[in-house]
Coordinates of C-alpha atoms in Angstrom, one line a residue:
M559 CA -32.0 -30.0 -22.5
G560 CA -32.0 -27.3 -19.8
K561 CA -32.2 -23.6 -20.7
K562 CA -28.8 -22.0 -21.2
R563 CA -27.9 -19.7 -18.3
K564 CA -27.3 -16.1 -19.4
K565 CA -23.9 -14.6 -18.7
L566 CA -23.4 -12.0 -16.1
G567 CA -22.0 -9.5 -18.6
E568 CA -25.0 -10.0 -20.9
I569 CA -27.4 -9.3 -18.0
L570 CA -25.6 -6.1 -17.0
V571 CA -25.6 -4.9 -20.6
D572 CA -29.3 -5.7 -21.0
W573 CA -30.0 -3.6 -17.9
G574 CA -28.1 -0.7 -19.4
L575 CA -25.6 -0.6 -16.5
V576 CA -22.4 -1.2 -18.6
S577 CA -21.4 -1.2 -22.3
Q578 CA -20.0 -4.1 -24.3
D579 CA -16.6 -2.3 -24.4
A580 CA -16.6 -2.2 -20.6
I581 CA -17.3 -5.9 -20.4
A582 CA -14.4 -6.6 -22.8
D583 CA -12.1 -4.4 -20.7
A584 CA -13.2 -6.2 -17.5
L585 CA -12.7 -9.6 -19.1
Q586 CA -9.1 -8.6 -20.1
H587 CA -8.4 -7.2 -16.6
G588 CA -9.8 -10.4 -15.0
L589 CA -7.7 -12.6 -17.2
E590 CA -4.5 -10.6 -16.3
N591 CA -5.2 -10.5 -12.6
R592 CA -7.0 -13.9 -12.2
K593 CA -10.3 -12.3 -11.2
R594 CA -13.9 -13.1 -12.2
I595 CA -15.7 -10.6 -14.4
G596 CA -17.8 -9.3 -11.5
E597 CA -14.7 -8.6 -9.3
A598 CA -13.0 -6.9 -12.3
L599 CA -16.0 -4.7 -13.0
V600 CA -16.1 -3.5 -9.3
E601 CA -12.4 -3.1 -9.1
M602 CA -12.3 -1.0 -12.3
E603 CA -15.3 1.0 -11.0
L604 CA -17.3 0.2 -14.1
C605 CA -20.2 -1.2 -12.0
S606 CA -21.3 -1.0 -8.3
E607 CA -20.9 -4.1 -6.0
D608 CA -24.7 -4.0 -5.5
D609 CA -25.5 -4.2 -9.3
V610 CA -23.0 -7.0 -9.9
C611 CA -24.6 -8.9 -7.0
K612 CA -28.1 -8.3 -8.4
G613 CA -26.9 -9.6 -11.8
L614 CA -25.5 -12.8 -10.2
A615 CA -28.8 -13.3 -8.3
K616 CA -30.7 -13.0 -11.6
Q617 CA -28.2 -15.3 -13.4
F618 CA -28.6 -18.1 -10.8
G619 CA -32.2 -17.5 -9.9
W620 CA -31.4 -16.6 -6.2
E621 CA -32.9 -13.9 -4.1
F622 CA -30.9 -10.7 -3.8
I623 CA -30.9 -9.4 -0.2
D624 CA -30.8 -5.7 0.5
M625 CA -29.0 -5.7 3.8
D626 CA -30.4 -2.3 4.7
K627 CA -34.0 -3.6 4.6
H628 CA -33.7 -7.1 6.0
R629 CA -33.5 -8.0 9.7
V630 CA -31.3 -10.8 10.9
E631 CA -33.2 -13.1 13.2
T632 CA -31.5 -14.0 16.4
E633 CA -32.9 -17.6 16.3
A634 CA -31.2 -18.1 12.9
L635 CA -27.9 -16.7 14.1
E636 CA -27.8 -19.1 17.0
L637 CA -27.9 -22.1 14.6
I638 CA -24.4 -21.6 13.2
P639 CA -21.3 -21.1 15.4
G640 CA -19.8 -17.6 15.1
K641 CA -16.4 -19.0 14.0
L642 CA -18.0 -20.9 11.1
I643 CA -19.9 -17.7 10.0
E644 CA -16.6 -15.8 10.0
D645 CA -14.6 -18.5 8.2
L646 CA -17.2 -19.0 5.5
T647 CA -18.3 -15.3 5.2
I648 CA -22.0 -16.3 5.4
L649 CA -24.9 -14.9 7.4
P650 CA -28.0 -16.9 8.5
L651 CA -31.0 -14.6 7.8
G652 CA -34.1 -16.3 9.1
L653 CA -36.1 -19.5 9.5
D654 CA -39.1 -20.6 7.5
G655 CA -40.3 -23.8 9.2
D656 CA -37.4 -26.2 8.7
R657 CA -35.8 -24.2 6.0
L658 CA -32.9 -21.8 6.8
K659 CA -32.3 -18.8 4.6
V660 CA -28.6 -18.1 4.4
I661 CA -26.8 -15.2 2.6
L662 CA -23.7 -16.2 0.6
T663 CA -21.2 -14.2 -1.4
D664 CA -20.6 -16.7 -4.3
P665 CA -23.3 -18.7 -6.1
L666 CA -20.7 -21.2 -7.3
D667 CA -19.6 -22.1 -3.8
L668 CA -21.4 -25.5 -3.7
E669 CA -19.0 -26.8 -1.1
T670 CA -20.2 -24.3 1.5
L671 CA -23.8 -25.2 0.8
D672 CA -23.1 -28.9 1.2
L673 CA -21.2 -28.3 4.4
L674 CA -24.1 -26.3 5.9
R675 CA -26.7 -28.9 4.9
F676 CA -24.5 -31.6 6.5
R677 CA -23.8 -29.6 9.7
L678 CA -27.3 -28.4 10.3
N679 CA -29.3 -31.3 8.8
R680 CA -31.9 -29.0 7.3
E681 CA -32.7 -27.5 3.9
I682 CA -30.7 -24.4 3.1
V683 CA -32.2 -21.6 0.9
P684 CA -29.2 -19.7 -0.5
T685 CA -29.5 -15.9 -1.2
L686 CA -26.9 -13.3 -2.3
A687 CA -25.7 -10.0 -0.9
P688 CA -22.5 -7.9 -1.5
I689 CA -19.5 -9.2 0.4
S690 CA -18.7 -5.8 2.0
K691 CA -22.2 -5.6 3.5
I692 CA -22.1 -9.2 4.7
K693 CA -18.8 -8.6 6.4
R694 CA -20.2 -5.4 8.1
A695 CA -23.2 -7.4 9.3
I696 CA -21.0 -10.2 10.6
D697 CA -18.9 -7.6 12.5
K698 CA -22.1 -6.1 13.9
F699 CA -24.0 -9.3 14.8
V700 CA -21.2 -11.9 15.4
N701 CA -18.1 -9.9 16.3
Q702 CA -19.9 -7.6 18.7
E703 CA -16.7 -7.0 20.7
G704 CA -14.2 -7.7 17.9
D705 CA -14.8 -4.8 15.5
V706 CA -15.9 -1.6 17.1
L707 CA -15.3 0.3 13.9
S708 CA -17.8 -1.6 11.8
Q709 CA -20.3 -1.4 14.7
T710 CA -19.9 2.4 14.9
M711 CA -20.3 2.8 11.2
A712 CA -23.3 0.6 11.1
S713 CA -25.0 2.3 14.0
I714 CA -24.5 5.8 12.4
D715 CA -25.7 4.5 9.1
Q716 CA -28.9 3.1 10.5
E717 CA -29.9 6.5 11.7
G718 CA -30.5 7.6 8.2
P719 CA -30.3 11.1 6.4
E720 CA -32.3 12.8 9.2
F721 CA -29.3 12.2 11.5
E722 CA -27.3 14.8 9.4
D723 CA -27.3 17.6 12.0
E724 CA -26.2 15.3 14.8
L725 CA -23.3 13.9 12.7
N726 CA -21.7 17.4 12.7
A727 CA -22.2 17.8 16.4
G728 CA -19.0 18.2 18.4
L729 CA -16.8 18.1 15.3
E730 CA -14.6 21.0 16.5
D731 CA -14.5 19.8 20.1
A732 CA -11.4 17.7 20.5
D733 CA -12.6 16.4 23.9
D734 CA -16.0 15.2 22.7
A735 CA -14.9 11.6 22.0
D736 CA -18.5 10.4 22.1
A737 CA -19.6 12.5 19.1
P738 CA -20.4 9.9 16.4
I739 CA -18.1 11.1 13.6
I740 CA -15.2 11.9 16.0
K741 CA -15.5 8.3 17.4
L742 CA -15.6 6.9 13.8
V743 CA -12.6 8.9 12.6
N744 CA -10.5 8.0 15.7
L745 CA -11.4 4.3 15.2
I746 CA -10.3 4.4 11.5
I747 CA -7.0 6.0 12.5
S748 CA -6.4 3.6 15.4
E749 CA -7.3 0.5 13.4
A750 CA -5.0 1.5 10.6
V751 CA -2.1 2.0 13.0
H752 CA -2.7 -1.4 14.6
S753 CA -3.0 -3.0 11.2
R754 CA 0.6 -1.8 10.3
A755 CA -0.8 0.4 7.5
S756 CA 1.5 3.0 5.9
D757 CA -1.4 5.1 4.5
I758 CA -5.1 5.6 5.0
H759 CA -7.1 6.5 1.9
I760 CA -10.6 8.2 2.2
E761 CA -12.0 8.2 -1.3
P762 CA -15.4 9.6 -2.2
M763 CA -17.3 7.7 -4.9
S764 CA -20.6 8.4 -6.5
D765 CA -22.6 6.4 -4.0
R766 CA -20.2 5.8 -1.1
V767 CA -16.9 6.8 0.5
R768 CA -14.3 4.0 0.2
V769 CA -11.8 3.5 3.0
R770 CA -8.6 1.7 2.1
Y771 CA -5.4 0.9 4.1
R772 CA -2.1 0.4 2.4
I773 CA -0.5 -2.5 4.2
D774 CA 2.9 -3.8 3.0
G775 CA 2.6 -1.7 -0.1
V776 CA -0.7 -3.0 -1.2
C777 CA -4.1 -1.2 -0.8
Q778 CA -6.7 -3.2 1.0
V779 CA -10.4 -2.1 1.1
R780 CA -11.5 -1.8 4.7
D781 CA -15.1 -0.7 4.3
D782 CA -17.4 1.8 2.7
I783 CA -18.7 4.9 4.6
P784 CA -22.2 5.8 3.7
K785 CA -22.4 8.8 1.3
N786 CA -24.4 10.9 3.9
M787 CA -21.4 10.8 6.2
Q788 CA -18.9 12.1 3.6
G789 CA -19.0 15.8 4.5
A790 CA -18.7 15.2 8.3
V791 CA -15.9 12.7 8.0
I792 CA -13.8 14.9 5.6
T793 CA -14.5 18.0 7.8
R794 CA -13.3 16.1 10.9
F795 CA -10.0 15.0 9.3
K796 CA -9.4 18.6 8.1
I797 CA -10.0 20.0 11.6
M798 CA -7.6 17.5 13.1
A799 CA -5.0 18.4 10.5
G800 CA -5.4 22.1 10.8
I801 CA -6.7 22.5 7.2
D802 CA -9.1 25.2 6.1
I803 CA -12.5 23.5 6.2
A804 CA -14.1 26.2 4.0
E805 CA -11.6 25.6 1.1
R806 CA -12.6 22.8 -1.2
R807 CA -11.2 23.9 -4.6
I808 CA -7.4 23.5 -4.2
P809 CA -5.1 20.8 -2.7
Q810 CA -4.2 21.3 0.9
D811 CA -1.7 19.7 3.3
G812 CA -1.6 19.3 7.1
R813 CA -0.4 17.2 10.0
I814 CA -2.0 15.3 12.8
K815 CA -0.3 14.2 16.0
M816 CA -2.1 11.5 18.0
K817 CA -1.2 9.3 21.0
I818 CA -2.1 5.7 20.1
S819 CA -1.3 2.7 22.4
G820 CA 1.0 4.8 24.4
G821 CA 3.1 6.0 21.5
Q822 CA 3.1 9.4 19.6
I823 CA 2.2 8.9 16.0
D824 CA 2.4 11.6 13.3
F825 CA 0.2 11.7 10.2
R826 CA 0.9 13.7 7.1
V827 CA -2.5 14.7 5.6
S828 CA -3.2 15.5 2.0
A829 CA -6.6 16.8 0.7
L830 CA -7.2 16.7 -3.1
P831 CA -10.4 18.0 -4.8
A832 CA -11.9 15.2 -6.9
Y833 CA -15.0 14.7 -9.0
H834 CA -17.1 13.3 -6.1
G835 CA -15.6 15.3 -3.3
E836 CA -12.3 15.8 -1.6
S837 CA -10.0 12.7 -1.4
M838 CA -8.0 12.5 1.8
V839 CA -4.8 10.5 2.3
L840 CA -3.1 10.2 5.7
R841 CA 0.6 9.0 5.6
I842 CA 1.3 7.3 8.9
L843 CA 4.8 8.3 10.1
R844 CA 6.0 5.9 12.7
P845 CA 9.4 6.6 14.4
D846 CA 10.1 2.8 14.7
S847 CA 9.7 2.3 11.0
V848 CA 12.9 4.1 10.2
Q849 CA 14.8 2.8 13.1
V850 CA 15.2 -0.7 11.7
G851 CA 19.0 -0.7 11.5
I852 CA 21.1 -1.7 8.5
A853 CA 21.0 -5.4 9.3
A854 CA 17.2 -5.5 8.8
L855 CA 17.2 -3.8 5.4
G856 CA 17.7 -7.1 3.6
F857 CA 21.2 -6.9 2.1
A858 CA 23.0 -9.9 0.8
E859 CA 26.3 -10.4 2.6
D860 CA 28.4 -9.0 -0.3
D861 CA 26.0 -6.0 -0.7
N862 CA 26.2 -5.3 3.0
D863 CA 30.0 -5.2 2.9
K864 CA 29.8 -2.8 0.0
F865 CA 27.2 -0.6 1.8
Q866 CA 29.3 -0.4 4.9
E867 CA 32.3 0.5 2.8
I868 CA 30.4 3.3 1.0
I869 CA 29.0 5.0 4.1
K870 CA 32.4 5.0 5.9
K871 CA 34.0 7.0 3.0
P872 CA 35.2 10.5 4.0
N873 CA 33.7 12.3 1.0
G874 CA 31.7 11.9 -2.3
I875 CA 28.1 11.3 -3.1
F876 CA 26.1 8.2 -2.4
L877 CA 22.8 8.1 -4.3
V878 CA 19.8 5.9 -3.5
T879 CA 17.3 5.7 -6.4
G880 CA 13.8 4.3 -6.8
P881 CA 10.1 5.4 -7.0
T882 CA 8.1 6.9 -4.2
G883 CA 7.5 4.4 -1.4
S884 CA 10.5 2.2 -2.3
G885 CA 12.2 2.7 1.1
K886 CA 14.9 5.2 0.1
T887 CA 14.4 7.4 3.2
T888 CA 14.5 4.4 5.5
T889 CA 17.8 3.2 4.0
L890 CA 19.5 6.6 4.3
Y891 CA 18.3 7.1 7.9
A892 CA 19.6 3.6 8.7
A893 CA 23.0 4.7 7.4
L894 CA 22.9 8.1 9.2
Q895 CA 22.0 6.4 12.5
D896 CA 25.0 4.1 12.2
L897 CA 27.2 7.2 11.6
N898 CA 25.5 9.4 14.2
K899 CA 28.4 9.6 16.7
P900 CA 29.4 12.5 19.1
D901 CA 32.4 13.3 16.9
T902 CA 30.4 13.5 13.7
K903 CA 28.3 16.5 12.6
I904 CA 25.3 15.5 10.4
I905 CA 23.0 18.1 8.8
T906 CA 20.0 17.2 6.7
A907 CA 17.8 19.2 4.2
E908 CA 14.4 17.6 3.9
D909 CA 11.0 18.3 2.4
P910 CA 9.3 17.7 4.7
V911 CA 11.1 16.6 7.9
E912 CA 9.1 13.4 8.6
Y913 CA 11.1 11.9 11.4
N914 CA 13.1 13.6 14.1
F915 CA 16.4 12.2 15.4
S916 CA 18.6 13.4 18.3
G917 CA 22.1 14.3 17.4
M918 CA 21.3 15.4 13.8
N919 CA 20.6 19.0 12.6
Q920 CA 17.5 18.7 10.4
C921 CA 16.4 21.6 8.2
Q922 CA 12.9 21.9 6.7
V923 CA 12.5 23.1 3.2
R924 CA 10.0 26.0 3.0
E925 CA 9.5 27.2 -0.5
E926 CA 6.9 29.8 0.5
I927 CA 9.8 31.9 2.1
D928 CA 12.3 30.8 -0.6
L929 CA 14.1 28.5 1.9
S930 CA 14.9 25.9 -0.9
F931 CA 17.2 22.9 -1.0
S932 CA 19.9 24.9 -2.6
M933 CA 19.8 27.7 -0.1
I934 CA 19.9 25.3 2.8
L935 CA 22.8 23.4 1.2
R936 CA 24.9 26.6 0.8
A937 CA 24.2 27.5 4.4
M938 CA 25.1 24.0 5.5
L939 CA 28.6 24.3 4.1
R940 CA 29.3 27.2 6.4
Q941 CA 28.3 24.9 9.4
A942 CA 31.3 22.6 8.9
P943 CA 29.4 19.3 8.7
N944 CA 31.0 15.9 8.1
I945 CA 27.9 14.4 6.6
I946 CA 25.1 16.0 4.6
L947 CA 21.7 14.5 3.6
V948 CA 19.8 16.1 0.8
G949 CA 16.3 14.8 0.7
E950 CA 16.2 14.7 -3.1
I951 CA 18.2 16.1 -6.0
R952 CA 15.4 17.7 -8.1
D953 CA 17.2 20.1 -10.4
K954 CA 20.5 21.3 -11.7
E955 CA 21.1 23.9 -9.0
V956 CA 20.7 21.4 -6.1
G957 CA 22.8 18.8 -7.9
E958 CA 25.6 21.2 -8.5
V959 CA 25.7 22.4 -4.9
A960 CA 25.6 18.8 -3.7
I961 CA 28.5 17.9 -6.0
Q962 CA 30.6 20.9 -4.8
A963 CA 30.0 19.8 -1.3
A964 CA 31.2 16.3 -2.1
L965 CA 34.3 17.6 -3.9
T966 CA 35.2 19.8 -0.9
G967 CA 35.5 17.0 1.6
H968 CA 31.9 16.2 2.6
L969 CA 30.1 12.9 2.5
V970 CA 26.7 13.6 0.8
F971 CA 23.7 11.2 0.8
S972 CA 20.7 11.9 -1.5
T973 CA 17.9 10.3 -3.5
L974 CA 16.9 10.4 -7.1
H975 CA 13.9 9.1 -9.1
T976 CA 15.3 6.6 -11.7
N977 CA 14.4 3.0 -12.5
D978 CA 17.8 1.5 -11.9
A979 CA 21.2 2.5 -10.6
P980 CA 23.2 3.2 -13.8
S981 CA 20.4 5.5 -15.1
A982 CA 21.2 7.9 -12.2
I983 CA 24.3 9.0 -14.0
T984 CA 22.6 9.9 -17.2
R985 CA 19.7 11.6 -15.2
L986 CA 22.2 14.0 -13.5
I987 CA 23.9 14.8 -16.9
D988 CA 20.4 15.4 -18.5
M989 CA 19.7 17.9 -15.7
G990 CA 22.6 19.9 -17.0
I991 CA 25.3 19.0 -14.5
K992 CA 28.7 18.8 -16.3
P993 CA 29.8 15.2 -17.0
F994 CA 33.2 15.6 -15.4
L995 CA 31.6 16.7 -12.1
V996 CA 29.3 13.7 -12.1
A997 CA 32.2 11.4 -12.9
S998 CA 34.4 12.7 -10.1
A999 CA 31.9 13.2 -7.3
I1000 CA 29.8 10.1 -7.3
Q1001 CA 31.1 7.2 -5.1
A1002 CA 28.2 4.8 -5.5
I1003 CA 24.6 4.4 -6.6
M1004 CA 22.1 2.0 -5.2
A1005 CA 18.6 1.3 -6.6
Q1006 CA 16.0 -0.5 -4.5
R1007 CA 12.4 -1.7 -4.3
L1008 CA 10.4 -3.3 -1.5
I1009 CA 8.9 -6.8 -1.7
R1010 CA 6.6 -8.5 0.8
V1011 CA 7.9 -11.1 3.2
I1012 CA 6.1 -14.5 3.5
C1013 CA 4.2 -14.6 6.9
P1014 CA 6.3 -16.7 9.2
D1015 CA 3.2 -18.0 11.0
C1016 CA 1.6 -19.6 8.0
K1017 CA 4.6 -20.2 5.8
T1018 CA 4.3 -23.5 3.9
E1019 CA 5.9 -25.2 0.9
E1020 CA 4.6 -24.3 -2.6
P1021 CA 4.2 -27.7 -4.3
N1022 CA 3.1 -26.3 -7.6
P1023 CA 4.7 -23.0 -8.4
D1024 CA 3.2 -21.3 -11.5
P1025 CA 5.5 -22.2 -14.4
R1026 CA 4.5 -19.1 -16.4
T1027 CA 5.5 -16.8 -13.5
L1028 CA 8.9 -18.6 -13.1
K1029 CA 9.5 -18.3 -16.9
I1030 CA 8.7 -14.5 -16.9
L1031 CA 11.2 -14.0 -14.0
G1032 CA 13.8 -15.9 -16.0
F1033 CA 14.3 -18.9 -13.7
T1034 CA 16.3 -21.7 -15.3
E1035 CA 15.9 -25.4 -14.5
E1036 CA 19.4 -25.4 -13.0
E1037 CA 18.5 -22.5 -10.6
L1038 CA 15.3 -24.4 -9.4
S1039 CA 16.9 -27.8 -9.2
G1040 CA 16.7 -29.1 -5.6
K1041 CA 15.2 -25.9 -4.3
T1042 CA 11.9 -25.6 -2.4
L1043 CA 9.7 -22.5 -2.9
Y1044 CA 7.4 -21.2 -0.2
K1045 CA 4.2 -19.3 0.1
G1046 CA 1.9 -18.1 3.0
K1047 CA -1.4 -19.9 3.4
G1048 CA -3.0 -16.9 5.1
C1049 CA -3.8 -16.6 8.8
S1050 CA -5.2 -14.1 11.3
R1051 CA -1.7 -12.6 11.9
C1052 CA -1.3 -11.6 8.3
K1053 CA -5.0 -10.9 7.7
N1054 CA -5.1 -13.9 5.3
T1055 CA -2.8 -12.2 2.8
G1056 CA 0.1 -14.7 3.3
Y1057 CA 2.6 -11.8 3.7
R1058 CA 3.7 -9.9 6.8
G1059 CA 6.3 -7.1 6.5
R1060 CA 8.6 -6.0 3.7
I1061 CA 12.2 -6.2 2.8
G1062 CA 14.4 -4.6 0.2
I1063 CA 15.8 -5.8 -3.1
F1064 CA 18.9 -3.9 -4.3
E1065 CA 21.3 -3.3 -7.1
M1066 CA 24.5 -1.5 -6.2
V1067 CA 27.0 0.2 -8.4
L1068 CA 30.5 1.2 -7.1
M1069 CA 32.1 3.8 -9.4
N1070 CA 35.4 2.4 -10.8
G1071 CA 37.7 3.8 -13.5
E1072 CA 35.7 2.5 -16.4
M1073 CA 32.4 3.8 -15.1
R1074 CA 33.9 7.3 -14.4
D1075 CA 35.3 7.3 -18.0
L1076 CA 31.9 6.4 -19.5
A1077 CA 30.2 9.1 -17.4
F1078 CA 32.7 11.7 -18.6
K1079 CA 32.0 10.6 -22.2
K1080 CA 28.2 10.9 -21.7
A1081 CA 27.7 7.2 -22.3
T1082 CA 24.1 5.9 -22.6
A1083 CA 22.4 4.2 -19.6
S1084 CA 22.6 0.8 -21.4
Q1085 CA 26.4 1.2 -21.9
L1086 CA 26.8 2.1 -18.2
R1087 CA 24.7 -0.9 -17.2
V1088 CA 26.9 -3.3 -19.2
A1089 CA 30.0 -1.9 -17.5
A1090 CA 28.3 -2.1 -14.0
R1091 CA 27.3 -5.7 -14.7
A1092 CA 30.9 -6.5 -15.8
A1093 CA 32.1 -5.0 -12.5
G1094 CA 29.9 -7.4 -10.5
M1095 CA 26.5 -5.5 -10.1
R1096 CA 23.6 -7.8 -9.2
S1097 CA 20.4 -6.5 -10.7
L1098 CA 17.2 -5.9 -8.8
L1099 CA 15.5 -8.9 -10.5
E1100 CA 18.5 -11.2 -9.6
D1101 CA 18.4 -10.0 -6.0
G1102 CA 14.7 -10.7 -5.9
K1103 CA 15.2 -14.2 -7.4
R1104 CA 17.8 -14.9 -4.7
K1105 CA 15.3 -14.0 -2.0
I1106 CA 12.7 -16.3 -3.6
L1107 CA 15.1 -19.2 -3.5
L1108 CA 15.9 -18.4 0.2
G1109 CA 12.2 -18.7 1.0
V1110 CA 11.9 -15.0 1.9
T1111 CA 9.2 -14.0 -0.7
T1112 CA 7.2 -15.5 -3.5
P1113 CA 7.6 -15.4 -7.3
E1114 CA 4.1 -13.8 -7.6
D1115 CA 5.2 -10.8 -5.4
L1116 CA 8.4 -10.3 -7.2
L1117 CA 6.5 -10.4 -10.5
R1118 CA 4.1 -7.8 -9.2
I1119 CA 7.0 -5.4 -8.4
S1120 CA 8.9 -6.3 -11.6
Q1121 CA 6.2 -5.8 -14.1
A1122 CA 5.0 -2.5 -12.4
E1123 CA 8.5 -1.1 -12.5
G1124 CA 9.5 -2.5 -15.9
L1125 CA 12.2 -4.7 -14.6
V1126 CA 11.2 -7.6 -16.8
A1127 CA 10.1 -7.5 -20.4

């Protein structure tokens, strides 16, 4: 009987790299997110990718390859087509007689080993290395024209710590595009824009600086910047954003304007002091992202009719609710652009003004000079507007002025942070606004979230949808009868995610007599929700389920949103 193989967790505990409690947490995380323990440990930052890989190498008796110390032989590279190297995420390392040493990412991937033995007709010696380093090496040696960013990062990294002074050279010279760090930072920004990212995250860790792009609402790891480049990269971002490079103790904000592919792109930059250095986030502000039009928001036909009816009203408040990043601003801008006519005066109060539109008077909140939402709102009313947009109702004062504006003949659009539409009424009353004002001023409330759309280029039928997911979402056999569900297989267009773009799911409440009466009586959110449902409100979850049955999205993505937002039990 063969010797029993030691578990990865046991090896890492024996090496003193993690505790038993950490292993238990990682196992639970892996179970919930369908990930192996090694992936879970890295994702939860309980263990480094290198240490997990060394543990796997020990577990299977394979050699661990330190990519910084091994040279890839050209002769070995030429044995395997570049396309196959990319598709399998492998890297031929070198030849030893008739034996080919190949770096893999997964010791359980026996199919890849068999394929290589069959294709090359020679003995394969499998070795292990971290997937991020294998990808960087593939970009460097195989995609020599396809990934300039990884090449630049690798070339700077190879120079070592003694290259420190040269890294900082030319950081303040905007025209010195050949300076190593300037070139790297420009490439990070450019690639994120071309990848349709909404944010760039530069996150210092203990031994590296992680770069992530948020694409379609989900963070995707791009690469790691070596630790010795951290200071220079952060400094360059700060210089570009007009942030004080000497200040590292307090949060700072700035903006960057860059011309990319012929278009002017704005970036809102935030620097936050953290344990391993300042974390930087760049929010990418694209003018085209808020010029989608009402038709592209994702309304069902009946909701679209209601939406059009609401925004054409002469007065009252229309509230859009949801967490940060749920598309509230895009929805309101789509409405304003539809109403932006020569005979209509529109004034906005925003913090900050992220997108500029011709034909609208947009005011920037500046708390440092006491130019607050409430002050701008009061001044607005003397400007005789037809339509007012208040970026967010944050407190009683702003809420009361907005309601007074609505009651004196203005149509007011604004946002609020609540989980669902009916809760907005109780939230305003909890702020201290009188119930009779809330009941009389509000015309409608809409809650929304964003779900990912299945990539049209790799969309295919899902023959075996997960029954557990369908059960959690509340699908009945009747609802699924005769329906075909879809998924994305993953392709180059969607970066193998299966999704491309996002669309809204909505729940809309039109205030009727019963709802106004309940608001006046300070009814609970659950009572308001029952009344809204009786009046025909479709919930966020129901709208998401409808989009699944229409083949727009997948049950898994709706479940991701639903559980995160508490829309399902």
